[in-house]
């Protein structure tokens, strides 16, 4: 795993945006795998700035998001569809019909999950997957467990994740207890992965991701088996 150590959050955002911008120039019709959460917000802002400056275009891009709460309506302010529109899609020239987020209202999650993976595969696979990391080592919403699931599926959120995400909701009780997530296999199929992490609260998970073991109790450790992962982090996340 390649590591880019940054001085601060702003630099992490710029490094991440630079990698995406390079891909957009090299392959304008690329497939992006996108993440939500607080970490990539600065990177999305950088990309919006580059687009406004005429440096990059999203007009031929297709995107697939990692996850979505379940059940949740796309119009709900805390849905990941709403987040992506507000933090990126509404501000760049992406064709929204080519932006995909798992359907948080589907009545047939199993079918929806399989169709999501099949659509990614049919589109040619994700060229660049953006990831954050949970304090418990989750990637997407693949939570620590005895076994990890390969394909896109519905999962129950751990109390740790519900607690961490309650900052975005009126109360902890309002956080959905389930979510759709790309599976570990779906994530590992991406041709290239960038993982953004900042702050001491991510240090334990980052340290475990960088040790020499792969364990389902820290899902991010599987990334050691991927040939092209770049960790973009600050010293607090790296060294504690
Ligand atoms: C979001 C996602 C999650 C977050 C993780 C970190 O799409 O898949 O795995 O990346 O929970 O969240 P933040 O960035 O809010 O610390």
PDB file of C-alpha atoms and ligand atoms in Angstrom:
ATOM      1  CA  UNK A   1       0.000   0.000   0.000  1.00  0.00           C
ATOM      2  CA  UNK A   2       1.355   3.388  -0.974  1.00  0.00           C
ATOM      3  CA  UNK A   3       1.047   6.085   1.725  1.00  0.00           C
ATOM      4  CA  UNK A   4       0.847   9.839   1.129  1.00  0.00           C
ATOM      5  CA  UNK A   5       1.383  11.638   4.439  1.00  0.00           C
ATOM      6  CA  UNK A   6      -0.187  15.097   4.544  1.00  0.00           C
ATOM      7  CA  UNK A   7       0.240  18.000   6.926  1.00  0.00           C
ATOM      8  CA  UNK A   8      -3.471  18.608   7.370  1.00  0.00           C
ATOM      9  CA  UNK A   9      -6.998  17.895   6.163  1.00  0.00           C
ATOM     10  CA  UNK A  10      -6.756  20.493   3.418  1.00  0.00           C
ATOM     11  CA  UNK A  11      -3.728  18.764   1.945  1.00  0.00           C
ATOM     12  CA  UNK A  12      -5.477  15.357   2.123  1.00  0.00           C
ATOM     13  CA  UNK A  13      -8.380  16.865   0.175  1.00  0.00           C
ATOM     14  CA  UNK A  14      -6.052  18.316  -2.470  1.00  0.00           C
ATOM     15  CA  UNK A  15      -4.076  15.061  -2.895  1.00  0.00           C
ATOM     16  CA  UNK A  16      -7.288  13.047  -3.305  1.00  0.00           C
ATOM     17  CA  UNK A  17      -8.740  15.547  -5.787  1.00  0.00           C
ATOM     18  CA  UNK A  18      -5.505  15.526  -7.799  1.00  0.00           C
ATOM     19  CA  UNK A  19      -5.690  11.743  -8.263  1.00  0.00           C
ATOM     20  CA  UNK A  20      -9.318  11.958  -9.403  1.00  0.00           C
ATOM     21  CA  UNK A  21      -8.553  14.924 -11.699  1.00  0.00           C
ATOM     22  CA  UNK A  22      -5.666  13.017 -13.317  1.00  0.00           C
ATOM     23  CA  UNK A  23      -8.008  10.095 -13.998  1.00  0.00           C
ATOM     24  CA  UNK A  24     -10.691  12.390 -15.471  1.00  0.00           C
ATOM     25  CA  UNK A  25      -8.131  13.797 -17.915  1.00  0.00           C
ATOM     26  CA  UNK A  26      -6.703  10.388 -18.789  1.00  0.00           C
ATOM     27  CA  UNK A  27     -10.064   8.614 -19.069  1.00  0.00           C
ATOM     28  CA  UNK A  28     -12.962  11.089 -19.377  1.00  0.00           C
ATOM     29  CA  UNK A  29     -15.532   8.274 -19.418  1.00  0.00           C
ATOM     30  CA  UNK A  30     -14.188   6.662 -16.248  1.00  0.00           C
ATOM     31  CA  UNK A  31     -16.270   4.925 -13.589  1.00  0.00           C
ATOM     32  CA  UNK A  32     -15.848   6.406 -10.130  1.00  0.00           C
ATOM     33  CA  UNK A  33     -16.728   4.620  -6.905  1.00  0.00           C
ATOM     34  CA  UNK A  34     -17.659   7.333  -4.416  1.00  0.00           C
ATOM     35  CA  UNK A  35     -17.941   7.569  -0.642  1.00  0.00           C
ATOM     36  CA  UNK A  36     -19.848   9.828   1.719  1.00  0.00           C
ATOM     37  CA  UNK A  37     -19.097  10.701   5.353  1.00  0.00           C
ATOM     38  CA  UNK A  38     -17.267  13.794   6.538  1.00  0.00           C
ATOM     39  CA  UNK A  39     -13.803  12.842   5.257  1.00  0.00           C
ATOM     40  CA  UNK A  40     -14.264  13.284   1.468  1.00  0.00           C
ATOM     41  CA  UNK A  41     -16.218  16.561   1.711  1.00  0.00           C
ATOM     42  CA  UNK A  42     -13.047  18.683   1.338  1.00  0.00           C
ATOM     43  CA  UNK A  43     -11.943  16.609  -1.641  1.00  0.00           C
ATOM     44  CA  UNK A  44     -15.312  17.108  -3.329  1.00  0.00           C
ATOM     45  CA  UNK A  45     -14.969  20.879  -2.702  1.00  0.00           C
ATOM     46  CA  UNK A  46     -11.560  20.809  -4.395  1.00  0.00           C
ATOM     47  CA  UNK A  47     -13.040  18.978  -7.378  1.00  0.00           C
ATOM     48  CA  UNK A  48     -15.845  21.542  -7.639  1.00  0.00           C
ATOM     49  CA  UNK A  49     -13.201  24.304  -7.635  1.00  0.00           C
ATOM     50  CA  UNK A  50     -11.245  22.552 -10.402  1.00  0.00           C
ATOM     51  CA  UNK A  51     -14.420  22.112 -12.444  1.00  0.00           C
ATOM     52  CA  UNK A  52     -15.331  25.811 -12.005  1.00  0.00           C
ATOM     53  CA  UNK A  53     -11.817  26.758 -13.104  1.00  0.00           C
ATOM     54  CA  UNK A  54     -12.345  24.729 -16.301  1.00  0.00           C
ATOM     55  CA  UNK A  55      -9.642  22.231 -15.362  1.00  0.00           C
ATOM     56  CA  UNK A  56     -11.795  19.091 -15.319  1.00  0.00           C
ATOM     57  CA  UNK A  57     -15.090  17.832 -16.681  1.00  0.00           C
ATOM     58  CA  UNK A  58     -17.465  15.171 -15.389  1.00  0.00           C
ATOM     59  CA  UNK A  59     -19.660  15.086 -18.496  1.00  0.00           C
ATOM     60  CA  UNK A  60     -18.797  11.497 -19.444  1.00  0.00           C
ATOM     61  CA  UNK A  61     -18.332  10.112 -15.921  1.00  0.00           C
ATOM     62  CA  UNK A  62     -20.426   7.349 -14.375  1.00  0.00           C
ATOM     63  CA  UNK A  63     -20.415   6.939 -10.590  1.00  0.00           C
ATOM     64  CA  UNK A  64     -21.464   4.276  -8.158  1.00  0.00           C
ATOM     65  CA  UNK A  65     -21.690   5.077  -4.469  1.00  0.00           C
ATOM     66  CA  UNK A  66     -20.519   2.689  -1.817  1.00  0.00           C
ATOM     67  CA  UNK A  67     -23.528   2.689   0.412  1.00  0.00           C
ATOM     68  CA  UNK A  68     -26.870   4.066   1.524  1.00  0.00           C
ATOM     69  CA  UNK A  69     -28.880   3.853   4.707  1.00  0.00           C
ATOM     70  CA  UNK A  70     -31.846   1.474   4.719  1.00  0.00           C
ATOM     71  CA  UNK A  71     -34.645   2.281   4.742  1.00  0.00           C
ATOM     72  CA  UNK A  72     -34.319   5.912   3.723  1.00  0.00           C
ATOM     73  CA  UNK A  73     -35.827   8.098   0.995  1.00  0.00           C
ATOM     74  CA  UNK A  74     -33.428   9.727  -1.495  1.00  0.00           C
ATOM     75  CA  UNK A  75     -34.917  13.096  -0.557  1.00  0.00           C
ATOM     76  CA  UNK A  76     -34.095  12.636   3.165  1.00  0.00           C
ATOM     77  CA  UNK A  77     -31.412  15.149   4.128  1.00  0.00           C
ATOM     78  CA  UNK A  78     -29.269  12.422   5.682  1.00  0.00           C
ATOM     79  CA  UNK A  79     -29.555  10.023   2.751  1.00  0.00           C
ATOM     80  CA  UNK A  80     -26.352   9.457   0.864  1.00  0.00           C
ATOM     81  CA  UNK A  81     -28.103  10.358  -2.406  1.00  0.00           C
ATOM     82  CA  UNK A  82     -28.938  13.759  -0.909  1.00  0.00           C
ATOM     83  CA  UNK A  83     -25.358  14.076   0.376  1.00  0.00           C
ATOM     84  CA  UNK A  84     -23.845  13.372  -3.049  1.00  0.00           C
ATOM     85  CA  UNK A  85     -26.141  15.860  -4.786  1.00  0.00           C
ATOM     86  CA  UNK A  86     -25.416  18.538  -2.187  1.00  0.00           C
ATOM     87  CA  UNK A  87     -21.658  17.982  -1.914  1.00  0.00           C
ATOM     88  CA  UNK A  88     -20.728  17.223  -5.519  1.00  0.00           C
ATOM     89  CA  UNK A  89     -23.258  16.372  -8.208  1.00  0.00           C
ATOM     90  CA  UNK A  90     -25.280  19.634  -8.034  1.00  0.00           C
ATOM     91  CA  UNK A  91     -22.094  21.647  -8.576  1.00  0.00           C
ATOM     92  CA  UNK A  92     -20.424  19.893 -11.513  1.00  0.00           C
ATOM     93  CA  UNK A  93     -21.461  18.842 -15.024  1.00  0.00           C
ATOM     94  CA  UNK A  94     -22.075  15.185 -14.200  1.00  0.00           C
ATOM     95  CA  UNK A  95     -25.093  13.546 -15.866  1.00  0.00           C
ATOM     96  CA  UNK A  96     -27.156  12.634 -12.781  1.00  0.00           C
ATOM     97  CA  UNK A  97     -28.777   9.741 -14.632  1.00  0.00           C
ATOM     98  CA  UNK A  98     -25.317   8.175 -14.638  1.00  0.00           C
ATOM     99  CA  UNK A  99     -24.829   8.565 -10.866  1.00  0.00           C
ATOM    100  CA  UNK A 100     -25.904   5.546  -8.878  1.00  0.00           C
ATOM    101  CA  UNK A 101     -26.527   5.111  -5.163  1.00  0.00           C
ATOM    102  CA  UNK A 102     -28.093   1.907  -3.794  1.00  0.00           C
ATOM    103  CA  UNK A 103     -31.860   2.337  -3.532  1.00  0.00           C
ATOM    104  CA  UNK A 104     -32.649   2.869   0.150  1.00  0.00           C
ATOM    105  CA  UNK A 105     -36.322   2.175  -0.466  1.00  0.00           C
ATOM    106  CA  UNK A 106     -36.131  -1.054  -2.420  1.00  0.00           C
ATOM    107  CA  UNK A 107     -38.552  -3.806  -1.445  1.00  0.00           C
ATOM    108  CA  UNK A 108     -36.209  -6.474  -2.691  1.00  0.00           C
ATOM    109  CA  UNK A 109     -32.740  -5.785  -1.234  1.00  0.00           C
ATOM    110  CA  UNK A 110     -31.291  -9.073  -2.448  1.00  0.00           C
ATOM    111  CA  UNK A 111     -32.270  -8.360  -6.050  1.00  0.00           C
ATOM    112  CA  UNK A 112     -31.150  -4.735  -5.754  1.00  0.00           C
ATOM    113  CA  UNK A 113     -27.721  -5.762  -4.412  1.00  0.00           C
ATOM    114  CA  UNK A 114     -27.098  -8.314  -7.146  1.00  0.00           C
ATOM    115  CA  UNK A 115     -28.302  -5.855  -9.820  1.00  0.00           C
ATOM    116  CA  UNK A 116     -25.982  -3.142  -8.468  1.00  0.00           C
ATOM    117  CA  UNK A 117     -22.922  -5.400  -8.763  1.00  0.00           C
ATOM    118  CA  UNK A 118     -24.015  -6.623 -12.201  1.00  0.00           C
ATOM    119  CA  UNK A 119     -24.460  -3.026 -13.418  1.00  0.00           C
ATOM    120  CA  UNK A 120     -20.955  -2.081 -12.238  1.00  0.00           C
ATOM    121  CA  UNK A 121     -19.512  -5.106 -13.972  1.00  0.00           C
ATOM    122  CA  UNK A 122     -21.454  -4.415 -17.197  1.00  0.00           C
ATOM    123  CA  UNK A 123     -20.221  -0.811 -17.164  1.00  0.00           C
ATOM    124  CA  UNK A 124     -16.632  -2.087 -17.145  1.00  0.00           C
ATOM    125  CA  UNK A 125     -15.868  -2.007 -13.421  1.00  0.00           C
ATOM    126  CA  UNK A 126     -14.857   0.810 -11.088  1.00  0.00           C
ATOM    127  CA  UNK A 127     -11.674   2.573 -12.235  1.00  0.00           C
ATOM    128  CA  UNK A 128     -11.117   4.440  -8.979  1.00  0.00           C
ATOM    129  CA  UNK A 129     -12.795   3.741  -5.660  1.00  0.00           C
ATOM    130  CA  UNK A 130     -12.785   6.401  -2.937  1.00  0.00           C
ATOM    131  CA  UNK A 131     -12.932   5.065   0.628  1.00  0.00           C
ATOM    132  CA  UNK A 132     -13.033   6.474   4.128  1.00  0.00           C
ATOM    133  CA  UNK A 133     -12.477   4.243   7.149  1.00  0.00           C
ATOM    134  CA  UNK A 134     -14.625   3.726  10.230  1.00  0.00           C
ATOM    135  CA  UNK A 135     -13.101   3.960  13.703  1.00  0.00           C
ATOM    136  CA  UNK A 136     -13.802   0.233  13.910  1.00  0.00           C
ATOM    137  CA  UNK A 137     -12.073  -0.445  10.578  1.00  0.00           C
ATOM    138  CA  UNK A 138     -15.211  -0.675   8.465  1.00  0.00           C
ATOM    139  CA  UNK A 139     -15.031   0.173   4.771  1.00  0.00           C
ATOM    140  CA  UNK A 140     -18.314   1.024   3.130  1.00  0.00           C
ATOM    141  CA  UNK A 141     -20.621  -0.399   5.782  1.00  0.00           C
ATOM    142  CA  UNK A 142     -18.794  -3.711   5.953  1.00  0.00           C
ATOM    143  CA  UNK A 143     -18.653  -3.914   9.720  1.00  0.00           C
ATOM    144  CA  UNK A 144     -16.294  -6.134  11.755  1.00  0.00           C
ATOM    145  CA  UNK A 145     -17.789  -9.644  11.905  1.00  0.00           C
ATOM    146  CA  UNK A 146     -16.898 -13.344  11.821  1.00  0.00           C
ATOM    147  CA  UNK A 147     -17.342 -13.321   8.065  1.00  0.00           C
ATOM    148  CA  UNK A 148     -17.510 -10.589   5.450  1.00  0.00           C
ATOM    149  CA  UNK A 149     -19.901 -10.597   2.506  1.00  0.00           C
ATOM    150  CA  UNK A 150     -18.569 -10.368  -1.037  1.00  0.00           C
ATOM    151  CA  UNK A 151     -21.401  -8.670  -2.915  1.00  0.00           C
ATOM    152  CA  UNK A 152     -23.585  -5.608  -2.365  1.00  0.00           C
ATOM    153  CA  UNK A 153     -25.993  -6.385   0.458  1.00  0.00           C
ATOM    154  CA  UNK A 154     -28.032  -5.081   3.378  1.00  0.00           C
ATOM    155  CA  UNK A 155     -26.244  -5.067   6.704  1.00  0.00           C
ATOM    156  CA  UNK A 156     -26.957  -4.077  10.298  1.00  0.00           C
ATOM    157  CA  UNK A 157     -24.902  -1.154  11.569  1.00  0.00           C
ATOM    158  CA  UNK A 158     -22.888  -1.701  14.729  1.00  0.00           C
ATOM    159  CA  UNK A 159     -23.586   0.441  17.775  1.00  0.00           C
ATOM    160  CA  UNK A 160     -20.164   2.076  17.265  1.00  0.00           C
ATOM    161  CA  UNK A 161     -21.164   3.208  13.757  1.00  0.00           C
ATOM    162  CA  UNK A 162     -24.642   4.334  14.829  1.00  0.00           C
ATOM    163  CA  UNK A 163     -23.016   6.356  17.610  1.00  0.00           C
ATOM    164  CA  UNK A 164     -20.400   7.853  15.228  1.00  0.00           C
ATOM    165  CA  UNK A 165     -23.062   8.811  12.662  1.00  0.00           C
ATOM    166  CA  UNK A 166     -25.562  10.153  15.206  1.00  0.00           C
ATOM    167  CA  UNK A 167     -23.799  13.533  14.892  1.00  0.00           C
ATOM    168  CA  UNK A 168     -25.634  14.018  11.593  1.00  0.00           C
ATOM    169  CA  UNK A 169     -29.089  13.161  12.972  1.00  0.00           C
ATOM    170  CA  UNK A 170     -31.340  14.838  15.548  1.00  0.00           C
ATOM    171  CA  UNK A 171     -30.710  11.941  17.919  1.00  0.00           C
ATOM    172  CA  UNK A 172     -29.100   8.505  17.997  1.00  0.00           C
ATOM    173  CA  UNK A 173     -32.568   6.946  17.788  1.00  0.00           C
ATOM    174  CA  UNK A 174     -33.048   8.588  14.370  1.00  0.00           C
ATOM    175  CA  UNK A 175     -30.043   6.851  12.791  1.00  0.00           C
ATOM    176  CA  UNK A 176     -31.217   3.960  10.582  1.00  0.00           C
ATOM    177  CA  UNK A 177     -29.979   0.658  11.999  1.00  0.00           C
ATOM    178  CA  UNK A 178     -29.382  -0.888   8.588  1.00  0.00           C
ATOM    179  CA  UNK A 179     -27.609   0.065   5.402  1.00  0.00           C
ATOM    180  CA  UNK A 180     -26.913  -1.096   1.889  1.00  0.00           C
ATOM    181  CA  UNK A 181     -23.241  -1.503   1.194  1.00  0.00           C
ATOM    182  CA  UNK A 182     -21.028  -2.661  -1.609  1.00  0.00           C
ATOM    183  CA  UNK A 183     -19.479  -5.882  -0.371  1.00  0.00           C
ATOM    184  CA  UNK A 184     -15.802  -6.526   0.220  1.00  0.00           C
ATOM    185  CA  UNK A 185     -15.602  -8.331  -3.131  1.00  0.00           C
ATOM    186  CA  UNK A 186     -17.291  -5.418  -4.941  1.00  0.00           C
ATOM    187  CA  UNK A 187     -14.774  -2.987  -3.385  1.00  0.00           C
ATOM    188  CA  UNK A 188     -11.756  -5.188  -4.106  1.00  0.00           C
ATOM    189  CA  UNK A 189     -12.681  -5.379  -7.807  1.00  0.00           C
ATOM    190  CA  UNK A 190     -11.935  -1.656  -8.245  1.00  0.00           C
ATOM    191  CA  UNK A 191      -8.843  -1.122 -10.376  1.00  0.00           C
ATOM    192  CA  UNK A 192      -7.471   1.506  -8.027  1.00  0.00           C
ATOM    193  CA  UNK A 193      -8.462   2.573  -4.507  1.00  0.00           C
ATOM    194  CA  UNK A 194      -7.721   5.726  -2.524  1.00  0.00           C
ATOM    195  CA  UNK A 195      -8.495   5.708   1.199  1.00  0.00           C
ATOM    196  CA  UNK A 196      -8.671   9.039   3.016  1.00  0.00           C
ATOM    197  CA  UNK A 197      -8.171   9.202   6.786  1.00  0.00           C
ATOM    198  CA  UNK A 198      -7.541  12.043   9.189  1.00  0.00           C
ATOM    199  CA  UNK A 199      -7.452  12.511  12.942  1.00  0.00           C
ATOM    200  CA  UNK A 200      -6.361  10.444  15.929  1.00  0.00           C
ATOM    201  CA  UNK A 201      -9.785   8.777  16.145  1.00  0.00           C
ATOM    202  CA  UNK A 202      -8.854   6.884  12.952  1.00  0.00           C
ATOM    203  CA  UNK A 203      -5.390   5.875  14.148  1.00  0.00           C
ATOM    204  CA  UNK A 204      -6.251   2.467  15.634  1.00  0.00           C
ATOM    205  CA  UNK A 205      -8.054   1.392  12.451  1.00  0.00           C
ATOM    206  CA  UNK A 206      -5.308   2.776  10.187  1.00  0.00           C
ATOM    207  CA  UNK A 207      -2.571   1.091  12.256  1.00  0.00           C
ATOM    208  CA  UNK A 208      -4.352  -2.251  12.006  1.00  0.00           C
ATOM    209  CA  UNK A 209      -4.840  -1.756   8.279  1.00  0.00           C
ATOM    210  CA  UNK A 210      -1.086  -1.317   7.948  1.00  0.00           C
ATOM    211  CA  UNK A 211       0.074  -4.226  10.115  1.00  0.00           C
ATOM    212  CA  UNK A 212       0.775  -7.622   8.553  1.00  0.00           C
ATOM    213  CA  UNK A 213      -2.545  -9.389   9.207  1.00  0.00           C
ATOM    214  CA  UNK A 214      -5.832  -9.610   7.345  1.00  0.00           C
ATOM    215  CA  UNK A 215      -8.775 -10.092   9.707  1.00  0.00           C
ATOM    216  CA  UNK A 216     -12.530  -9.797   9.412  1.00  0.00           C
ATOM    217  CA  UNK A 217     -12.500  -7.997  12.775  1.00  0.00           C
ATOM    218  CA  UNK A 218     -10.993  -5.015  10.910  1.00  0.00           C
ATOM    219  CA  UNK A 219     -12.429  -5.148   7.365  1.00  0.00           C
ATOM    220  CA  UNK A 220      -9.989  -2.525   5.996  1.00  0.00           C
ATOM    221  CA  UNK A 221      -7.126  -5.008   6.511  1.00  0.00           C
ATOM    222  CA  UNK A 222      -8.286  -6.796   3.322  1.00  0.00           C
ATOM    223  CA  UNK A 223      -6.984  -3.820   1.350  1.00  0.00           C
ATOM    224  CA  UNK A 224      -3.474  -5.202   1.879  1.00  0.00           C
ATOM    225  CA  UNK A 225      -4.400  -7.827  -0.701  1.00  0.00           C
ATOM    226  CA  UNK A 226      -5.239  -5.202  -3.354  1.00  0.00           C
ATOM    227  CA  UNK A 227      -2.454  -4.295  -5.803  1.00  0.00           C
ATOM    228  CA  UNK A 228      -3.163  -0.553  -6.079  1.00  0.00           C
ATOM    229  CA  UNK A 229      -4.259   1.199  -2.876  1.00  0.00           C
ATOM    230  CA  UNK A 230      -3.121   4.667  -1.838  1.00  0.00           C
ATOM    231  CA  UNK A 231      -3.678   5.748   1.761  1.00  0.00           C
ATOM    232  CA  UNK A 232      -3.866   9.542   1.984  1.00  0.00           C
ATOM    233  CA  UNK A 233      -3.698  10.545   5.626  1.00  0.00           C
ATOM    234  CA  UNK A 234      -2.400  13.022   8.170  1.00  0.00           C
ATOM    235  CA  UNK A 235       0.167  12.239  10.872  1.00  0.00           C
ATOM    236  CA  UNK A 236      -2.537  11.946  13.537  1.00  0.00           C
ATOM    237  CA  UNK A 237      -4.227   9.068  11.687  1.00  0.00           C
ATOM    238  CA  UNK A 238      -0.895   7.457  10.860  1.00  0.00           C
ATOM    239  CA  UNK A 239       0.978   7.838  14.148  1.00  0.00           C
ATOM    240  CA  UNK A 240      -1.735   8.576  16.713  1.00  0.00           C
TER     241      UNK A 240
HETATM  242  C1  LIG B   1     -19.318   6.329   3.649  1.00  0.00           C
HETATM  243  C2  LIG B   1     -18.703   5.087   4.117  1.00  0.00           C
HETATM  244  C3  LIG B   1     -18.122   4.937   5.470  1.00  0.00           C
HETATM  245  C4  LIG B   1     -17.265   6.131   5.886  1.00  0.00           C
HETATM  246  C5  LIG B   1     -16.690   5.926   7.281  1.00  0.00           C
HETATM  247  C6  LIG B   1     -15.912   7.145   7.750  1.00  0.00           C
HETATM  248  O1  LIG B   1     -19.798   6.190   2.325  1.00  0.00           O
HETATM  249  O2  LIG B   1     -18.698   4.154   3.384  1.00  0.00           O
HETATM  250  O3  LIG B   1     -17.347   3.773   5.509  1.00  0.00           O
HETATM  251  O4  LIG B   1     -16.221   6.292   4.955  1.00  0.00           O
HETATM  252  O5  LIG B   1     -17.721   5.664   8.183  1.00  0.00           O
HETATM  253  O6  LIG B   1     -16.800   8.213   7.917  1.00  0.00           O
HETATM  254  P1  LIG B   1     -16.279   9.689   8.203  1.00  0.00           P
HETATM  255  O7  LIG B   1     -15.591  10.145   6.958  1.00  0.00           O
HETATM  256  O8  LIG B   1     -17.519  10.486   8.465  1.00  0.00           O
HETATM  257  O9  LIG B   1     -15.352   9.609   9.364  1.00  0.00           O
END
